[in-house]
Coordinates of C-alpha atoms (C1' of nucleotides) in Angstrom, one line a residue:
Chain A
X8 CA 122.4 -113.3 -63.1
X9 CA 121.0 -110.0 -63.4
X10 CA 120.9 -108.4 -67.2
X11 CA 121.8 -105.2 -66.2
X12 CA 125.3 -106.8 -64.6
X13 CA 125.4 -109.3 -67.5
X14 CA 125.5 -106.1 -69.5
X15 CA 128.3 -104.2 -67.8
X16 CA 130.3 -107.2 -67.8
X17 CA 130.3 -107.2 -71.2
X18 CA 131.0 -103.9 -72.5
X19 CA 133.9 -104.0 -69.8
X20 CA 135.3 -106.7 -71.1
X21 CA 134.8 -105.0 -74.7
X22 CA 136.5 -101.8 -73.5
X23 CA 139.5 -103.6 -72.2
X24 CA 139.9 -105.7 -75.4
X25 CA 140.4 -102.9 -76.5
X26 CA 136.9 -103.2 -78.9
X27 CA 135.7 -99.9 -77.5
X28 CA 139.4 -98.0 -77.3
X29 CA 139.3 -95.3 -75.3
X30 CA 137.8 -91.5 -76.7
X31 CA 135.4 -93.6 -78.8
X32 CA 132.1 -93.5 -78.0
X33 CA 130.0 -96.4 -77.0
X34 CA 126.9 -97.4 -79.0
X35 CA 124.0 -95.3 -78.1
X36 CA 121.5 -96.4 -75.7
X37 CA 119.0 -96.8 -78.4
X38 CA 121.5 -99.1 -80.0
X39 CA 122.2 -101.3 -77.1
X40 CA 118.5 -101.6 -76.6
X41 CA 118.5 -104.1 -79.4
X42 CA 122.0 -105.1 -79.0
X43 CA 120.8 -106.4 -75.7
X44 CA 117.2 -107.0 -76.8
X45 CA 117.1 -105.4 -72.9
X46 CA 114.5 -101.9 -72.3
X47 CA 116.2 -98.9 -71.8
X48 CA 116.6 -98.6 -68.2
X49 CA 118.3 -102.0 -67.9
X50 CA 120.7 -100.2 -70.6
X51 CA 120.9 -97.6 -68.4
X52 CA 122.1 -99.5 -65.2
X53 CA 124.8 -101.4 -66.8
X54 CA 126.0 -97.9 -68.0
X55 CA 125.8 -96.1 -64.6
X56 CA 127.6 -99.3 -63.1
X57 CA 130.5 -98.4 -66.4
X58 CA 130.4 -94.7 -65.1
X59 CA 130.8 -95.5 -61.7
X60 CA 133.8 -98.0 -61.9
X61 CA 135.2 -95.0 -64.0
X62 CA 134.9 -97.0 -67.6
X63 CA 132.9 -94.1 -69.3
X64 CA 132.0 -90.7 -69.2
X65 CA 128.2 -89.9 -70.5
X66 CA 127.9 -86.4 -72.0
X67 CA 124.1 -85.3 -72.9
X68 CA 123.3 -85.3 -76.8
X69 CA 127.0 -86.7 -77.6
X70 CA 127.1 -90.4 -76.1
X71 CA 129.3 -92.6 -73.9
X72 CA 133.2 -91.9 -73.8
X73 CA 135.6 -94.5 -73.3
X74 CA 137.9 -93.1 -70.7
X75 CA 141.6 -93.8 -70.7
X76 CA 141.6 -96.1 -67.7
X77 CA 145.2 -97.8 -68.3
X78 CA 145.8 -94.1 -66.1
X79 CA 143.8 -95.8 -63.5
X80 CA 146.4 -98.8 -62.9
X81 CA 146.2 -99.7 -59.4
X82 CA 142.2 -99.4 -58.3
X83 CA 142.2 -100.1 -54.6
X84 CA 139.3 -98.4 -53.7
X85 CA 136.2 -100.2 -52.9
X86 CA 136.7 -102.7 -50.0
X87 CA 139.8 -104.5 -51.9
X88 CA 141.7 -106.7 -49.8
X89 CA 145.3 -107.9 -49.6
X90 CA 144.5 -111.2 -51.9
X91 CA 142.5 -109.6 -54.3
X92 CA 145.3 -107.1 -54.8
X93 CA 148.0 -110.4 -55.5
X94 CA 146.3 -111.1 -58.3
X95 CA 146.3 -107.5 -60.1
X96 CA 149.8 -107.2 -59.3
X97 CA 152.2 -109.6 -60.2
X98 CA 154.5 -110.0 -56.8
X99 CA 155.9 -112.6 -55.2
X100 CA 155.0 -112.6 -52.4
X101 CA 153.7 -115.1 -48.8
X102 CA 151.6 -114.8 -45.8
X103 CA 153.0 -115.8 -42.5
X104 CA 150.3 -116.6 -39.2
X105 CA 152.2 -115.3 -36.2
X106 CA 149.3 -115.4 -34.1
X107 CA 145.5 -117.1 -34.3
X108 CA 144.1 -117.5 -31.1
X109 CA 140.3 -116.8 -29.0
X110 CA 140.4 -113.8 -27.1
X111 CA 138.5 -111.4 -24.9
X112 CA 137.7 -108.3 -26.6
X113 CA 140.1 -105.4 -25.5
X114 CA 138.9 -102.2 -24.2
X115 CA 140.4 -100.0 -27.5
X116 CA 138.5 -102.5 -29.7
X117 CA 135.2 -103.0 -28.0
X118 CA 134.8 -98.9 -27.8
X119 CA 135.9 -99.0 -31.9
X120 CA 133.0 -101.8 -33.2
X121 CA 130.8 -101.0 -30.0
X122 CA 130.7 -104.9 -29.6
X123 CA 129.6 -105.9 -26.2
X124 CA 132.4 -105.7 -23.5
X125 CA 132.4 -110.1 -22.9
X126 CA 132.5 -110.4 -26.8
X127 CA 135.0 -113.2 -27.5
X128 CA 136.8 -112.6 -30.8
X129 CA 139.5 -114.2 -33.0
X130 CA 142.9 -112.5 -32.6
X131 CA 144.8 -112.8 -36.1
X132 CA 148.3 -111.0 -36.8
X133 CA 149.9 -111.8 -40.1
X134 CA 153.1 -110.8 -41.6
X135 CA 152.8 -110.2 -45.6
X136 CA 155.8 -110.7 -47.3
X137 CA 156.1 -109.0 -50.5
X138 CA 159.4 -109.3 -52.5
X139 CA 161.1 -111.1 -49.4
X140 CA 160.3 -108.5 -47.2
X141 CA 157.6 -108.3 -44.7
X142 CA 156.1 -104.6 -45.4
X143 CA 152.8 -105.5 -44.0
X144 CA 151.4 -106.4 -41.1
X145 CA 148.1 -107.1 -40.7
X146 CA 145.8 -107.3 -37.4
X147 CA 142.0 -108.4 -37.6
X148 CA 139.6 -109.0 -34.4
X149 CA 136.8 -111.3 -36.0
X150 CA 133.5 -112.0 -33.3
X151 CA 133.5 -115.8 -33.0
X152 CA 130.1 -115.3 -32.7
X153 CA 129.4 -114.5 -36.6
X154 CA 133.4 -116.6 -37.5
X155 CA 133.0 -120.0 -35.6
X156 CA 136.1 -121.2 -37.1
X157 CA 139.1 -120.1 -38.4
X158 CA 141.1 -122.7 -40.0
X159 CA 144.7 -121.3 -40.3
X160 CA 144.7 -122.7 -43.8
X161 CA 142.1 -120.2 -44.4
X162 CA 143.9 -117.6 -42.8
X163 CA 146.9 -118.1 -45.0
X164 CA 144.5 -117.4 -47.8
X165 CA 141.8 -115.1 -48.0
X166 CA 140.0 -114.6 -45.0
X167 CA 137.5 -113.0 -47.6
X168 CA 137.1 -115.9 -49.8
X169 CA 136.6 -117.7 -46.9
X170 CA 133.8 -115.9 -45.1
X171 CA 131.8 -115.3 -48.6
X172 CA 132.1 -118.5 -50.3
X173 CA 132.3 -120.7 -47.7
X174 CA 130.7 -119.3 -44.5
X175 CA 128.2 -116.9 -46.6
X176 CA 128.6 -113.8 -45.1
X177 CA 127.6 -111.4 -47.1
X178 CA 130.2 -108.5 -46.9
X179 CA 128.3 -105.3 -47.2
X180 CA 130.3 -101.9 -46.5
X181 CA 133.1 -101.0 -44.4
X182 CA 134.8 -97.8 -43.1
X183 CA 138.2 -97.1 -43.7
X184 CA 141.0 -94.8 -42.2
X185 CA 144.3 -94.2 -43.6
X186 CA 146.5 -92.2 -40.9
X187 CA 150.4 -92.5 -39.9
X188 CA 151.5 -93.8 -36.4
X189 CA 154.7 -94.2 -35.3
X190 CA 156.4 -97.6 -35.1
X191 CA 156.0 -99.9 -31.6
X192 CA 157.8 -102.5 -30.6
X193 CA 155.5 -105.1 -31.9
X194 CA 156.1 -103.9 -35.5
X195 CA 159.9 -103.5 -35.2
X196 CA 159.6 -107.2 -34.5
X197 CA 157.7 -108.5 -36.8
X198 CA 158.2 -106.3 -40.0
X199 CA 161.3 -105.5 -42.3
X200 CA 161.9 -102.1 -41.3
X201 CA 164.6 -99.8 -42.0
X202 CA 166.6 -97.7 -39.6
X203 CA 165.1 -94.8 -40.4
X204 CA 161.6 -96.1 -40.1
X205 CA 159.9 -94.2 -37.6
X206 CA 156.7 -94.4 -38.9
X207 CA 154.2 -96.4 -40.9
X208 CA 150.5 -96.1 -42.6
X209 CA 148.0 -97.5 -40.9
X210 CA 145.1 -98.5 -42.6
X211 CA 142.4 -99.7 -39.9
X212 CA 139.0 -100.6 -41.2
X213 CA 135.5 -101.2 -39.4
X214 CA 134.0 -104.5 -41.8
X215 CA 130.0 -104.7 -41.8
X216 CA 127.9 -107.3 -42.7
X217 CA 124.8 -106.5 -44.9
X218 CA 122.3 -106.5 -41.6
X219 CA 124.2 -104.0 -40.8
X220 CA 126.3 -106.1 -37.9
X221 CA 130.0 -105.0 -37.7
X222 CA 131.8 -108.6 -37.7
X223 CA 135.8 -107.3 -38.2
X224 CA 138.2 -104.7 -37.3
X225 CA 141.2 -104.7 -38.8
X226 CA 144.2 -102.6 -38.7
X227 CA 147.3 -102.7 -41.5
X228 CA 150.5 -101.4 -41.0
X229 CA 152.9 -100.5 -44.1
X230 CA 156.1 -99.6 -44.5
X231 CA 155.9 -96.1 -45.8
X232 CA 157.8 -96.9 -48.9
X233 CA 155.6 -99.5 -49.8
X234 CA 152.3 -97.7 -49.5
X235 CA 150.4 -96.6 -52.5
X236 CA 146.5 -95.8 -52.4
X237 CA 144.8 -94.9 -55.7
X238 CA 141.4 -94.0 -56.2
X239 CA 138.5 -92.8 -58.9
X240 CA 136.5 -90.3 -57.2
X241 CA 133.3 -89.3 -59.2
X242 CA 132.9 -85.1 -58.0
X243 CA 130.0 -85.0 -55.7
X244 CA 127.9 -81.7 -56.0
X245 CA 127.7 -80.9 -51.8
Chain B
X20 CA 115.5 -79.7 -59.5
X21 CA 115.3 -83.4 -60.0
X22 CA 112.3 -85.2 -58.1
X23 CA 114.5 -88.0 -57.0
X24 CA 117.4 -85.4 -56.2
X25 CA 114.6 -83.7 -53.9
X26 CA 113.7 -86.6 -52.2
X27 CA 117.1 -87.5 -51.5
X28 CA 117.8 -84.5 -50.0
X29 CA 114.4 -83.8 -47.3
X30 CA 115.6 -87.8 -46.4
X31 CA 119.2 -87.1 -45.7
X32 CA 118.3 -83.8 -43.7
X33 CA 115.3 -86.1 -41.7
X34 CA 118.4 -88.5 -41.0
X35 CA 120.4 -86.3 -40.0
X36 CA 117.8 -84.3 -37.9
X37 CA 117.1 -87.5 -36.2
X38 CA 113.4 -88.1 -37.2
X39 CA 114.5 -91.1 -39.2
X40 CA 117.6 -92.0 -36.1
X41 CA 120.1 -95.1 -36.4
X42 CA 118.9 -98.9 -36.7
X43 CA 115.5 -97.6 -37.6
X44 CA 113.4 -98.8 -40.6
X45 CA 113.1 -95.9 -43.4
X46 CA 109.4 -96.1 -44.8
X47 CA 109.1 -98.2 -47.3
X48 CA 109.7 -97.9 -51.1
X49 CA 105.5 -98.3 -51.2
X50 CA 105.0 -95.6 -48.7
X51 CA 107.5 -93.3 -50.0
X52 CA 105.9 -93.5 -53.0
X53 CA 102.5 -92.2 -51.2
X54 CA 105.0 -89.6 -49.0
X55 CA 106.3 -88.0 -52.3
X56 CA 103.6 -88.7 -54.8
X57 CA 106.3 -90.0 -57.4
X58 CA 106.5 -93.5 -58.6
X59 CA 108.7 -96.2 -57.5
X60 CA 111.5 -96.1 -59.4
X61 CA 111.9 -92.4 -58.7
X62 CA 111.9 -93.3 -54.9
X63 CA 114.6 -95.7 -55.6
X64 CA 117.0 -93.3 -57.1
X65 CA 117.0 -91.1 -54.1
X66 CA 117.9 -94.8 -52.3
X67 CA 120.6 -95.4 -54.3
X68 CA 121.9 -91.9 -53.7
X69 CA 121.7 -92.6 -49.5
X70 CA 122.9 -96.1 -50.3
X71 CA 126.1 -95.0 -51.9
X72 CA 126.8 -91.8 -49.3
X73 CA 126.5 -94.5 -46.7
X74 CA 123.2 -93.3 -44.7
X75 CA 121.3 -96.7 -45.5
X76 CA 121.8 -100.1 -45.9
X77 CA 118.7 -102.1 -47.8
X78 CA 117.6 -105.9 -47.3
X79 CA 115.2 -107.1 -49.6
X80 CA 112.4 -108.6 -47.5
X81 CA 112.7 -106.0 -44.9
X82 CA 113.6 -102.3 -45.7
X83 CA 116.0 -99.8 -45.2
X84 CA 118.1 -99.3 -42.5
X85 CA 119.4 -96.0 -40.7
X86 CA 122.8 -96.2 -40.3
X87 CA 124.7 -94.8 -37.5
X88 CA 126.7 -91.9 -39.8
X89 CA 128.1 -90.2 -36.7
X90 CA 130.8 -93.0 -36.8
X91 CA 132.0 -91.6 -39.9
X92 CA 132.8 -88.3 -38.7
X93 CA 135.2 -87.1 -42.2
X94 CA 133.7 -87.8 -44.9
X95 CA 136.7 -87.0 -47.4
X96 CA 136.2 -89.4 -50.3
X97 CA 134.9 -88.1 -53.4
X98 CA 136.4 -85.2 -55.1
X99 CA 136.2 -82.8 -51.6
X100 CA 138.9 -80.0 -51.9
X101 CA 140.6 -78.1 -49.1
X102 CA 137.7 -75.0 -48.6
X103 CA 135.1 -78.0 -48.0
X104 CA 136.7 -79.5 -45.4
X105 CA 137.0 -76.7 -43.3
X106 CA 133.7 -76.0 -43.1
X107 CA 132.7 -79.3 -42.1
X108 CA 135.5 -79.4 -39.2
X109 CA 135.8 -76.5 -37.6
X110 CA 139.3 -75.3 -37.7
X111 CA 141.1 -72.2 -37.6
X112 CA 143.0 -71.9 -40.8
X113 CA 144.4 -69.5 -43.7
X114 CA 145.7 -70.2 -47.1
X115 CA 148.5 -67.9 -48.1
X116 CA 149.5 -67.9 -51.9
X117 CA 153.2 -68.3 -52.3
X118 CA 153.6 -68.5 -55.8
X119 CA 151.3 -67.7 -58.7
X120 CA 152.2 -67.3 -62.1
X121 CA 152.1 -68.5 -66.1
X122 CA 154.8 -71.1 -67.1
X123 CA 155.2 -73.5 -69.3
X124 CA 154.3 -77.0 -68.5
X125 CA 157.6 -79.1 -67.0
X126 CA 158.4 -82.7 -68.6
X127 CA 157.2 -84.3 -65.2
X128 CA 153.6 -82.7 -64.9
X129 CA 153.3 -83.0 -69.2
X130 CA 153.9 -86.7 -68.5
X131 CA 151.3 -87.5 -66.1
X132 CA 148.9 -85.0 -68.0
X133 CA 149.6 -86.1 -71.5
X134 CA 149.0 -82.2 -72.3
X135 CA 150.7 -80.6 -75.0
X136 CA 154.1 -80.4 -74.8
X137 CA 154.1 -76.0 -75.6
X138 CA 151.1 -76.0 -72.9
X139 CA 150.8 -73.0 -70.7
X140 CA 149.8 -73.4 -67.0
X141 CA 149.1 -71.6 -64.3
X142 CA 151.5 -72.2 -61.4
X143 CA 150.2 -72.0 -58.0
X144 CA 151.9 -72.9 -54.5
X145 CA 149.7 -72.2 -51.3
X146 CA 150.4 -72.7 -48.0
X147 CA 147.2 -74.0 -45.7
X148 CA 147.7 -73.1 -42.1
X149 CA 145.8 -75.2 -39.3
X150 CA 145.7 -73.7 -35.8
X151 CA 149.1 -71.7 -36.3
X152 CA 150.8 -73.8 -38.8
X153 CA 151.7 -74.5 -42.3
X154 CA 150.9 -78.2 -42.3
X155 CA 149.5 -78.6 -46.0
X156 CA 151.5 -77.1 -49.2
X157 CA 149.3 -77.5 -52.1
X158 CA 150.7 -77.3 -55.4
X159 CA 148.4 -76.9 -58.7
X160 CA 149.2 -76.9 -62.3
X161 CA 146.2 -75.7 -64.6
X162 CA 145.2 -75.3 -68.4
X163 CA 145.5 -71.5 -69.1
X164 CA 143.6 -72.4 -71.7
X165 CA 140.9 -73.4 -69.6
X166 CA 140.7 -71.3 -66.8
X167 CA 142.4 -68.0 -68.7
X168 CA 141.9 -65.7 -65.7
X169 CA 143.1 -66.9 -62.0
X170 CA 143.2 -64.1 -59.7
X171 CA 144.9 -64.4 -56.0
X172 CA 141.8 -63.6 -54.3
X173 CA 140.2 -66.9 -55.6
X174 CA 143.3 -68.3 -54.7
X175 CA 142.9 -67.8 -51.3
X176 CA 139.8 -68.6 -51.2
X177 CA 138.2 -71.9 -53.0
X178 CA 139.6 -72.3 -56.9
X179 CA 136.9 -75.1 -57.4
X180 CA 134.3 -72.7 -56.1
X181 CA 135.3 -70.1 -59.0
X182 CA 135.7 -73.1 -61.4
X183 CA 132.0 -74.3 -60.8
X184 CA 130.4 -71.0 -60.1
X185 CA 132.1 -68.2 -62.1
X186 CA 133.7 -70.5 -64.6
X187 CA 131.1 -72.4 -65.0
X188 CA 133.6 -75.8 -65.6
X189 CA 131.9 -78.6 -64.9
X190 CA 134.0 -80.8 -62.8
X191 CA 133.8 -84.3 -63.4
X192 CA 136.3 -86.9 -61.8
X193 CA 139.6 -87.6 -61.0
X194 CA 141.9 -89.9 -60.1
X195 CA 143.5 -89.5 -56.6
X196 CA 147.0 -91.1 -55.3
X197 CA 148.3 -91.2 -52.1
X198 CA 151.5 -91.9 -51.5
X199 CA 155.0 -91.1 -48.3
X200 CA 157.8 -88.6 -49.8
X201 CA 161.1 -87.9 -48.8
X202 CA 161.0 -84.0 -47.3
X203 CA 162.8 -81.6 -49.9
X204 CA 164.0 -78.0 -49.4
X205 CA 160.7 -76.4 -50.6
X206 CA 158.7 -77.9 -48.1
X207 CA 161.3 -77.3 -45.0
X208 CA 161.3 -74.1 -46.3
X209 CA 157.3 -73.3 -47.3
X210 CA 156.0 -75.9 -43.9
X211 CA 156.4 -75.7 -40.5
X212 CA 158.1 -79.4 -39.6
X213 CA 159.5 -80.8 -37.1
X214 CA 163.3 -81.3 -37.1
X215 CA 161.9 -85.6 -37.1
X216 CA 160.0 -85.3 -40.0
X217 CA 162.0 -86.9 -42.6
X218 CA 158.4 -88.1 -45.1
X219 CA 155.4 -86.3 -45.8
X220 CA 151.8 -87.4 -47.2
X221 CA 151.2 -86.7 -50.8
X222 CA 148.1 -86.9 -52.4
X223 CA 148.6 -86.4 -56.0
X224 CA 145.4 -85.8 -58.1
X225 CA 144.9 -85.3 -61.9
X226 CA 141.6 -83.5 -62.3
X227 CA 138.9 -83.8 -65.6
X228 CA 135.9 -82.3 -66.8
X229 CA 132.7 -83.8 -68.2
X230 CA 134.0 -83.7 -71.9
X231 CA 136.9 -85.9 -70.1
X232 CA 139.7 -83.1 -70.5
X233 CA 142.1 -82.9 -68.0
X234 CA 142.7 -79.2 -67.0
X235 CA 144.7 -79.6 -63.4
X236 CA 147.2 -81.4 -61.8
X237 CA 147.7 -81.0 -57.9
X238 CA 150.1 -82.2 -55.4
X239 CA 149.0 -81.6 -52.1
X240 CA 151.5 -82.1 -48.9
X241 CA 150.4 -83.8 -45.8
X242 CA 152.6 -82.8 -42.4
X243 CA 152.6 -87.0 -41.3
X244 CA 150.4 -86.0 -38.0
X245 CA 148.0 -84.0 -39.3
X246 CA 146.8 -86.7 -42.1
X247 CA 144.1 -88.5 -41.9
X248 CA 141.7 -90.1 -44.8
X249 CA 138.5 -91.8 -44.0
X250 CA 136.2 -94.0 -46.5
X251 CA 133.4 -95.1 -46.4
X252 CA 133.4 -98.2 -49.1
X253 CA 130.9 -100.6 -50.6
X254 CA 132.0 -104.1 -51.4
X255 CA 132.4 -105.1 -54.7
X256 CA 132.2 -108.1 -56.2
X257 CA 135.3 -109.2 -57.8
Chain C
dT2 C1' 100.3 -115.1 -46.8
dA3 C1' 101.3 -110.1 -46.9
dG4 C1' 104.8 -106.9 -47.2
dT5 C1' 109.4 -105.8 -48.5
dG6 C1' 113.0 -104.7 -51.8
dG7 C1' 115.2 -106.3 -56.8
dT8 C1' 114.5 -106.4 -61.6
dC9 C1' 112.5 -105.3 -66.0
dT10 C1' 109.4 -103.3 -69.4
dA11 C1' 107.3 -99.9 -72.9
dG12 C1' 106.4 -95.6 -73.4
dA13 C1' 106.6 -90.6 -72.5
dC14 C1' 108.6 -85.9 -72.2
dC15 C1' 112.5 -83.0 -71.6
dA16 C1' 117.4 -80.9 -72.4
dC17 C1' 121.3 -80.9 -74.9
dT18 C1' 124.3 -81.5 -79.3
dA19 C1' 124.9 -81.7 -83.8
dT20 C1' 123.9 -80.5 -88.8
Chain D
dT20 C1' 115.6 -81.4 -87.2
dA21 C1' 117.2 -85.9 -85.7
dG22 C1' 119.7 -88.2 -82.4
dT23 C1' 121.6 -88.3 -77.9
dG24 C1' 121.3 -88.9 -72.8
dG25 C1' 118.2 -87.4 -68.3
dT26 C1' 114.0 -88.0 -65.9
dC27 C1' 109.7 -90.1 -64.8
dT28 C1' 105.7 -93.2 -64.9
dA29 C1' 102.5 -97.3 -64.1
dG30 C1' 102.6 -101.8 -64.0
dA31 C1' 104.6 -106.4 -63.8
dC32 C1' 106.9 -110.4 -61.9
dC33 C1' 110.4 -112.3 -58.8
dA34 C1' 113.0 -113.3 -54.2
dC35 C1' 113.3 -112.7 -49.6
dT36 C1' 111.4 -112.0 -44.7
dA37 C1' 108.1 -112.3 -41.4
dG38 C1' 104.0 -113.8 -38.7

DNA sequence: TAGTGGTCTAGACCACTAT
DNA sequence: TAGTGGTCTAGACCACTAG
């Protein structure tokens, strides 16, 4: 592995053992130099990986802060999915396939990924139950052409963990949309809603691959009590 | 200005200008070099800056990629406030200050703040009208200790303008939440909903500076059909 | 094999913060 | 003045992609 990431993985795991608490400051650059027995700019990229995961704060002629991330308790940002966020949260919680089946790409789709019109994609609803109640539904279009198979085992899972460990797709960006439609009948079906659910959060997502081919589309529906999006944003000088 | 800030910037205006258009090849790190007379790693900063706004995608064996940026049409992640937006889109809008005074800082906001308990804030309520009607209500607690002088002209216009130009705060980071609330009298009376609107948006952010203090607190209400957040995300390695 | 990006080094100069 | 982080350089070696 790389020493820059080696680095960063181990002054985060120093910060949240609490060995670097936060308002402390880091050891200097200089001092990690030989710490690390690594040359400065390989320091350097560990700490700008810190700084971007929102770790540290680096102030000119001061240091490194610790920041106080225990604030920062429920990071979904980045390209988290569904699994991933089981296992910071501790809910109970099950993943029901209500549909898995080969399909001809549909017109709202194909105009979405720009896919060509015969694509032929997997079709794959799932109900997330979290709690006992299904607060989450989620719809993905997948091109069979990049997915060949999709075991429903896998689909139970991770999809994620499935394409990157075992189909080696590397997973590069994706483009994400958070916007509120109103509820159809399809969701009043398969969701827990209450009465006075008219609408829910839509999350749909455009999934790229890192040659730049768009593989997924996926769109996920929550219950608007059940939504919560946090974020670190670093300000951006425009 | 920085060199590799420089080059960032006559590349993201060529990208945008079309000179370097979608699913082309940027040059590469060895011409660039040539291009700007700077040295490698130098070009590779500015990279990393296109990288992480989403412009480019790199492959190691091949180059850099163009990507097509006119899918992601509003860019809101990062710290982008109100003002901002609105010059991107092109709306017809007004702000109208509703409240703005000194008070002292309630048990809620103290909590999420951690500020002293005796604090003084400003208090500031401002209604954001889009095509003929109220469909944001931002409200914003800040440090009178920090920003000792708020008048309602800068209200109306851009408070993080006069932060970072007159103030000269240096704006840092933040951590952003978004979340559905119940509607409450201040908002049916201070927004223009409909009789069905029962929830609104709220994006809640706590707001720091480079030394890591945190001198605002804003709430910011989101009519359900005028919201919409788009991201543009990088995977991350678990 | 030649060209690309990915990592790493050792050293330099600068700007900022403290004392 | 000494120590910090911010920028930049010239050169090296490696891994990947293509013809």
């Amino acid at each position: 592995m790389n020493k820059f990431h080696e680095i960063f993985l181990d002054l985060e795991q120093k910060i949240l053992a609490n060995e670097y608490p936060p308002q402390s400051l880091l050891p200097s650059e200089n001092q990690l130099i030989k710490i690390y027995g690594v040359s400065r700019e390989t320091v350097r990229k560990a700490l700008n990986l810190l700084t971007n995961a929102g770790y540290i704060q680096k102030k000119q002629g001061k240091g490194s802060f610790v920041l106080d991330f225990k604030r920062f308790d429920f990071p979904l940002s980045g390209l988290t999915s569904f699994k991933e966020l089981q296992q910071t949260q501790a809910i109970t919680n099950e993943t029901i396939v209500t549909t898995l089946k080969k399909a001809t790409v549909s017109p709202t789709v194909q105009k979405l990924t720009s896919w060509d019109k015969s694509a032929e994609v997997w079709e794959l609803v799932r109900q997330r139950r979290i709690d006992g109640e299904v607060v989450i539904l989620d719809k993905d279009f997948l091109l069979t052409d990049i997915v060949a198979e999709l075991p429903i085992e896998k689909a139970e899972d991770s999809i994620y963990e499935y394409f990157e460990n075992e189909l080696n797709l590397e997973i590069a960006y994706a483009k994400k949309e958070i916007e509120v439609e109103p509820v159809t009948k399809e969701m009043k079906d398969l969701m827990d809603l209450r009465p006075e659910d008219s609408h829910v959060i839509a999350v749909k997502s455009l999934v790229f691959l890192e040659d730049t081919r768009c593989f997924e589309y996926t769109e996920s529906y929550h219950r608007l009590d059940k939504f919560r999006f946090v974020e670190f944003a670093r300000r951006r000088k425009v």
